[in-house]
Short mmCIF file of C-alpha atoms in Angstrom, two decimals:
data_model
loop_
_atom_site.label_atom_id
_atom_site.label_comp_id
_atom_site.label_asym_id
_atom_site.label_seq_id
_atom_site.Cartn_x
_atom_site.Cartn_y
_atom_site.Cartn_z
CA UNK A 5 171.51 136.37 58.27
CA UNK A 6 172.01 132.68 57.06
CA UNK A 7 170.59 130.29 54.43
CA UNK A 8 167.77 128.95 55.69
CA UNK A 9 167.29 125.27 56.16
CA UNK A 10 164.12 123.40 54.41
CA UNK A 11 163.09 121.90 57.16
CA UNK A 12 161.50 124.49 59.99
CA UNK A 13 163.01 124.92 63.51
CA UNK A 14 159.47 126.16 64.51
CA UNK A 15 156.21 125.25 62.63
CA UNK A 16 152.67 126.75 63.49
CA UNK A 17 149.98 125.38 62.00
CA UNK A 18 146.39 126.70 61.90
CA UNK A 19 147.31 127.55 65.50
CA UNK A 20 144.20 129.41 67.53
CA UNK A 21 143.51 130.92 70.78
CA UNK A 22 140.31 131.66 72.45
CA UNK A 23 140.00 133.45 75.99
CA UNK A 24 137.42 132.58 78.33
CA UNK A 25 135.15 135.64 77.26
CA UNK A 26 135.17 134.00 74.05
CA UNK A 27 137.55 136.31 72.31
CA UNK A 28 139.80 135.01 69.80
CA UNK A 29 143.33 136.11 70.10
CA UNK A 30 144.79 134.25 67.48
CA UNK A 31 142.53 133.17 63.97
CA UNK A 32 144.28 130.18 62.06
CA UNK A 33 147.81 131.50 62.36
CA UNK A 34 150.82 129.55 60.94
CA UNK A 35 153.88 130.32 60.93
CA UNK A 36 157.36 128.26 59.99
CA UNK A 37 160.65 129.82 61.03
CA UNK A 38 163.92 127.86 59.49
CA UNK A 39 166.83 126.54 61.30
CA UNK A 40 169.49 130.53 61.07
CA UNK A 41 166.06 132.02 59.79
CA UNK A 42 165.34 136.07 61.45
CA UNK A 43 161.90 136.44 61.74
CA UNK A 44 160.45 139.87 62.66
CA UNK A 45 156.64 139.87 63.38
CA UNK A 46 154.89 144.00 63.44
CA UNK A 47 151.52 144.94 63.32
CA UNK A 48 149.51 147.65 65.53
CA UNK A 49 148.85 147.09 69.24
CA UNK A 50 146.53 144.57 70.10
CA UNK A 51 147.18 142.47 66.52
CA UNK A 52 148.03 138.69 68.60
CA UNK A 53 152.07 139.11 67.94
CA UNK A 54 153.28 138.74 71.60
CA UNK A 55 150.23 136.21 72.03
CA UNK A 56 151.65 134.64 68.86
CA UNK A 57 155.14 134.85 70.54
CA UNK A 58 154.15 133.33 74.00
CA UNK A 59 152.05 130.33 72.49
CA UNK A 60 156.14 128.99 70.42
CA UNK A 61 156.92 128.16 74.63
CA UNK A 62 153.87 127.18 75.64
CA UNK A 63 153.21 130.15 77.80
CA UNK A 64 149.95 130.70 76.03
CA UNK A 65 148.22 127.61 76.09
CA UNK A 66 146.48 127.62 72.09
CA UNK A 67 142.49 126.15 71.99
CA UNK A 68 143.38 124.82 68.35
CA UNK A 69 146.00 123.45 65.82
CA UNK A 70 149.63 122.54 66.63
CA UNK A 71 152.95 123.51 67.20
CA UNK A 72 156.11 121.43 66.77
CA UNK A 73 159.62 122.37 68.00
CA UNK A 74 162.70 120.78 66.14
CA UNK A 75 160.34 118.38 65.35
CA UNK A 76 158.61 117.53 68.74
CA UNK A 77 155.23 118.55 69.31
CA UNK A 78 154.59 121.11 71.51
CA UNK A 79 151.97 119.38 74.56
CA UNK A 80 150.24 120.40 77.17
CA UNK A 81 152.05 118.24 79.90
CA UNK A 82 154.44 119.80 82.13
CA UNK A 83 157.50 117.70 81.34
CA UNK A 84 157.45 117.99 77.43
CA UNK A 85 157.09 121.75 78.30
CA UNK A 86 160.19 121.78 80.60
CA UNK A 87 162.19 119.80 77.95
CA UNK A 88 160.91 122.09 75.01
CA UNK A 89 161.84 125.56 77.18
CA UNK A 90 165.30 124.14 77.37
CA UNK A 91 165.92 124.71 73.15
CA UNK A 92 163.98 128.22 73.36
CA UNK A 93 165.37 131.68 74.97
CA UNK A 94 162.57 133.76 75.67
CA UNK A 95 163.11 137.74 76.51
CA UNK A 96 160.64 139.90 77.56
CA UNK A 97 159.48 143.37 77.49
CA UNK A 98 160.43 143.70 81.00
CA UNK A 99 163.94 142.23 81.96
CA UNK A 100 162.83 139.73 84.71
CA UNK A 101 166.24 139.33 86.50
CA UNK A 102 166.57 137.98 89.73
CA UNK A 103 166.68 141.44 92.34
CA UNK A 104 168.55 139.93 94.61
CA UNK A 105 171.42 138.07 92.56
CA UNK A 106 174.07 140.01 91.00
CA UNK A 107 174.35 139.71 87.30
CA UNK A 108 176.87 136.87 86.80
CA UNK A 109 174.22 134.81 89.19
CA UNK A 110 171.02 135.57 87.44
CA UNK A 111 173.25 134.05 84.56
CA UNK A 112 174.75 131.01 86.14
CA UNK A 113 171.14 129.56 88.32
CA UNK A 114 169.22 128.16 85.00
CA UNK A 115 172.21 126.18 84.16
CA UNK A 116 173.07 124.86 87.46
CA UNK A 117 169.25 124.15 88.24
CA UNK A 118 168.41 122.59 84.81
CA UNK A 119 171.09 121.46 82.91
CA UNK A 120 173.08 120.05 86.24
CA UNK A 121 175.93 122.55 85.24
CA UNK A 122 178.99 122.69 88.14
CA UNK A 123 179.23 125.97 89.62
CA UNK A 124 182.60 126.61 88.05
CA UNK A 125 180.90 125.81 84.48
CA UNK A 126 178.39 127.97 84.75
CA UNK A 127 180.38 130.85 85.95
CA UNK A 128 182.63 130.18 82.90
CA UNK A 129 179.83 129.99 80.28
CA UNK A 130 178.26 132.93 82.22
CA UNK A 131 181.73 135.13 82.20
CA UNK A 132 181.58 134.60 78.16
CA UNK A 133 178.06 135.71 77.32
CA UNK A 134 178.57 138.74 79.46
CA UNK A 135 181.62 139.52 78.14
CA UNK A 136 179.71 138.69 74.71
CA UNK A 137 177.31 141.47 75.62
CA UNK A 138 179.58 144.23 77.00
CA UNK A 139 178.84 143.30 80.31
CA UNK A 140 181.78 141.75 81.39
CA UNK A 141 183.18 144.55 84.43
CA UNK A 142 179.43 143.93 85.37
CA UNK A 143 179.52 140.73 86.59
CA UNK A 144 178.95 141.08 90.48
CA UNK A 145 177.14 144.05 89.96
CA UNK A 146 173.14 143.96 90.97
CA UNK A 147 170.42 144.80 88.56
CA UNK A 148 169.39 148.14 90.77
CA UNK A 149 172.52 149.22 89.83
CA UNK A 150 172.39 148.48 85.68
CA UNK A 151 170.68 150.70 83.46
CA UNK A 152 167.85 149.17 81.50
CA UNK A 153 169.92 148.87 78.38
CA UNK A 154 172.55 146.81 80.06
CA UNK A 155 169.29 144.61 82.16
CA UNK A 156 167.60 143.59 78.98
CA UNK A 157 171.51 142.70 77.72
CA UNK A 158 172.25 140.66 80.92
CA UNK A 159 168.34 139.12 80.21
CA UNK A 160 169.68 138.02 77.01
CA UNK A 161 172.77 136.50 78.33
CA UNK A 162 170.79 134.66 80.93
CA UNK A 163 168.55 133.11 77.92
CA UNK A 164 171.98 132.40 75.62
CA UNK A 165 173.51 130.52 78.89
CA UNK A 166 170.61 127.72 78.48
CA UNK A 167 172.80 127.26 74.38
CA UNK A 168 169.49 127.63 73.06
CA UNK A 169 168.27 126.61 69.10
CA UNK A 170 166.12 129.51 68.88
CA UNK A 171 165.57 132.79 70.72
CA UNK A 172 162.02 134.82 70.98
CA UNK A 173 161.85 138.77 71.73
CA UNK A 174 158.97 139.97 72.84
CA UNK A 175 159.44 143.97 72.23
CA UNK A 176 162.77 143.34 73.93
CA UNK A 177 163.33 147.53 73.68
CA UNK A 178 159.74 148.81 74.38
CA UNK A 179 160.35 149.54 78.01
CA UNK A 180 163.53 151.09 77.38
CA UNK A 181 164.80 154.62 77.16
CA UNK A 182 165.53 155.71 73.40
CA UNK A 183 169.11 156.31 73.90
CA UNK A 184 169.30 152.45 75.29
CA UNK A 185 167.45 150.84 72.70
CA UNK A 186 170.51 150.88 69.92
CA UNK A 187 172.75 149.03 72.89
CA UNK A 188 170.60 146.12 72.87
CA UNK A 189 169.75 145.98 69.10
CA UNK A 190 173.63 145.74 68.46
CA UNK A 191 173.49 142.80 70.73
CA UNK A 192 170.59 141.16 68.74
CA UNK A 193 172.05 142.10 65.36
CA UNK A 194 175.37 140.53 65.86
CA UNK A 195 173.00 137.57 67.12
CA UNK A 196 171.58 137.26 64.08
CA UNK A 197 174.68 137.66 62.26
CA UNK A 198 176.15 134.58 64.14
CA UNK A 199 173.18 132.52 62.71
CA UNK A 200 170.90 132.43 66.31
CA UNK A 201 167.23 131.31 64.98
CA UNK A 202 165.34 134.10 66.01
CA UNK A 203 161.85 135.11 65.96
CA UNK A 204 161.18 139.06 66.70
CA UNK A 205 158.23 141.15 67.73
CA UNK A 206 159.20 144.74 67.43
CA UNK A 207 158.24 147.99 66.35
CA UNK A 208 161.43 148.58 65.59
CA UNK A 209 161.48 149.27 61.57
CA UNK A 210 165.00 149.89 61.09
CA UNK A 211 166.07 146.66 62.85
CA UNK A 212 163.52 145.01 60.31
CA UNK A 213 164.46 146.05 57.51
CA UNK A 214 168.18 145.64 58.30
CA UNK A 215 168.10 142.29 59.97
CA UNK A 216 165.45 139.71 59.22
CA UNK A 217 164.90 137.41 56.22
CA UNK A 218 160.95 137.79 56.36
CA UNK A 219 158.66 140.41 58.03
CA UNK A 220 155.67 139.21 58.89
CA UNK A 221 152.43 141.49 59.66
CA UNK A 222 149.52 140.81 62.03
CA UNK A 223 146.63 142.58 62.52
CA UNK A 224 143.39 141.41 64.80
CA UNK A 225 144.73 138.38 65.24
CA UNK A 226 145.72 137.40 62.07
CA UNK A 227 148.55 136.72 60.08
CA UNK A 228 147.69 138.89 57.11
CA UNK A 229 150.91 138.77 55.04
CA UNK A 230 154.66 137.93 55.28
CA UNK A 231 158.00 138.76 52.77
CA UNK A 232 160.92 139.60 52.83
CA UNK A 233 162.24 143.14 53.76
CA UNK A 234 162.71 144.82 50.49
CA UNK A 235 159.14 143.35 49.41
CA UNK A 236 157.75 143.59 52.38
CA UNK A 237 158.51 147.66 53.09
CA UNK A 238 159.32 149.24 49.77
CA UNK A 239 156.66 147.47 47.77
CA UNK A 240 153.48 145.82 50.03
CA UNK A 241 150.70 144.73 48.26
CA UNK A 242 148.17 144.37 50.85
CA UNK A 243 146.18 147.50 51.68
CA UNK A 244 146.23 147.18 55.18
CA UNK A 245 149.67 146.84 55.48
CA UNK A 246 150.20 150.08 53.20
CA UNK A 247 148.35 152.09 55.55
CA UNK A 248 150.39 150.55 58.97
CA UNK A 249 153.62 150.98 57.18
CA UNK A 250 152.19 155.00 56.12
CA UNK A 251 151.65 155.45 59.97
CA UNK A 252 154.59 153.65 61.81
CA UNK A 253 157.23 155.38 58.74
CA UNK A 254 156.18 158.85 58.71
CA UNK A 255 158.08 161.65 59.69
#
């Protein structure tokens, strides 16, 4: 974790989303995250955090308020959204790596594609971040052949190789076998440690409490409070967060 700059990397403000049925996902939520800042967003299933999540890259579309990226507003229009991915890593639930490429070529395509990288500089940024995550005897090997722990860690390396300013999990170890889950945690604790902007959903508590500077909670689409860690899980104030935090931390 870093000092926080006063000026925010990511700023959501009064942000809302509607579905067609006319379901609100998200209800007036803003959020700022700081330039080195660790954000970790929890709250029950269904509460709007990977909604939350996806609207920061414009993958949810939001029916109200705005969002601004290192200072640019986040649009509508295709191009400001292809310029705006470029500055945020996104990694999902499910590691979304190309089948058919081997590791070292799921990393190397975004660069070559987007940022007009050579081959031989994107195999040499590529060779780093998988060597960065353990993964470097890996390289040629195809995703069949990884286990999850070491997909999702290959999925993160293919978001670091686009040098992003701030990285978004979406339950990064949810689909994951327990005894993989502290493999890719490591990855996104040194991360943080390196001063990577990062925003977090999780259920992870431990990781939390460890590694962010604020936890925020959602519930029903709302954001209903935010603090920091100590604050936040040895002394919340707000009732419905007392009886999450009773459920998710007992024995």
């Amino acid at each position: 974790m870093t000092e926080t700059a006063e000026v925010p990397l990511i700023k959501a403000s009064d942000i809302e989303k509607r579905y067609p049925n006319g379901t609100l996902g998200l209800k007036r939520a803003s959020l700022s995250v700081a330039l080195g800042e660790v954000v970790v967003i929890v709250g029950p299933s269904g509460s709007g955090k990977s909604t939350l999540l996806r609207t920061l890259n414009g993958l949810e579309t939001i029916t109200a308020g705005e969002i601004t990226i290192d200072g640019h507003l986040l649009h509508e229009r295709a191009a400001d959204l292809r310029r705006l991915r470029t500055s945020v890593g996104m990694v999902f639930q499910q590691f979304n790596l190309f089948p058919h490429l081997s590791a070292i070529e799921n990393l190397m395509l975004a660069p070559q594609k987007v940022l007009k990288l050579s081959a031989a500089e994107a195999r040499a940024r590529a060779e780093k971040l998988l060597a960065k995550v353990g993964l470097a005897d890996k390289a040629d090997v195809h995703p069949a052949q990884l286990s999850g722990g070491q997909q999702q860690r290959v999925a993160i390396a293919r978001a670091l190789a686009m040098q992003p300013k701030v990285m978004l999990f979406d339950e990064p170890t949810s689909a994951l076998d327990p005894e993989m889950v502290g493999e890719v945690l490591e990855v996104m604790k040194q991360l943080a440690s390196e001063g990577m902007t990062m925003c977090v959903v999780t259920h992870e508590m431990g990781f939390a409490r460890a590694v962010a500077d604020r936890v925020v909670f959602m519930d029903r689409g709302e954001i209903v409070c935010e603090a920091a860690p100590a604050g936040f899980f040895d002394a919340p104030t707000h009732e419905r967060l007392k009886t999450f935090l009773r459920q998710v931390l007992k024995a």
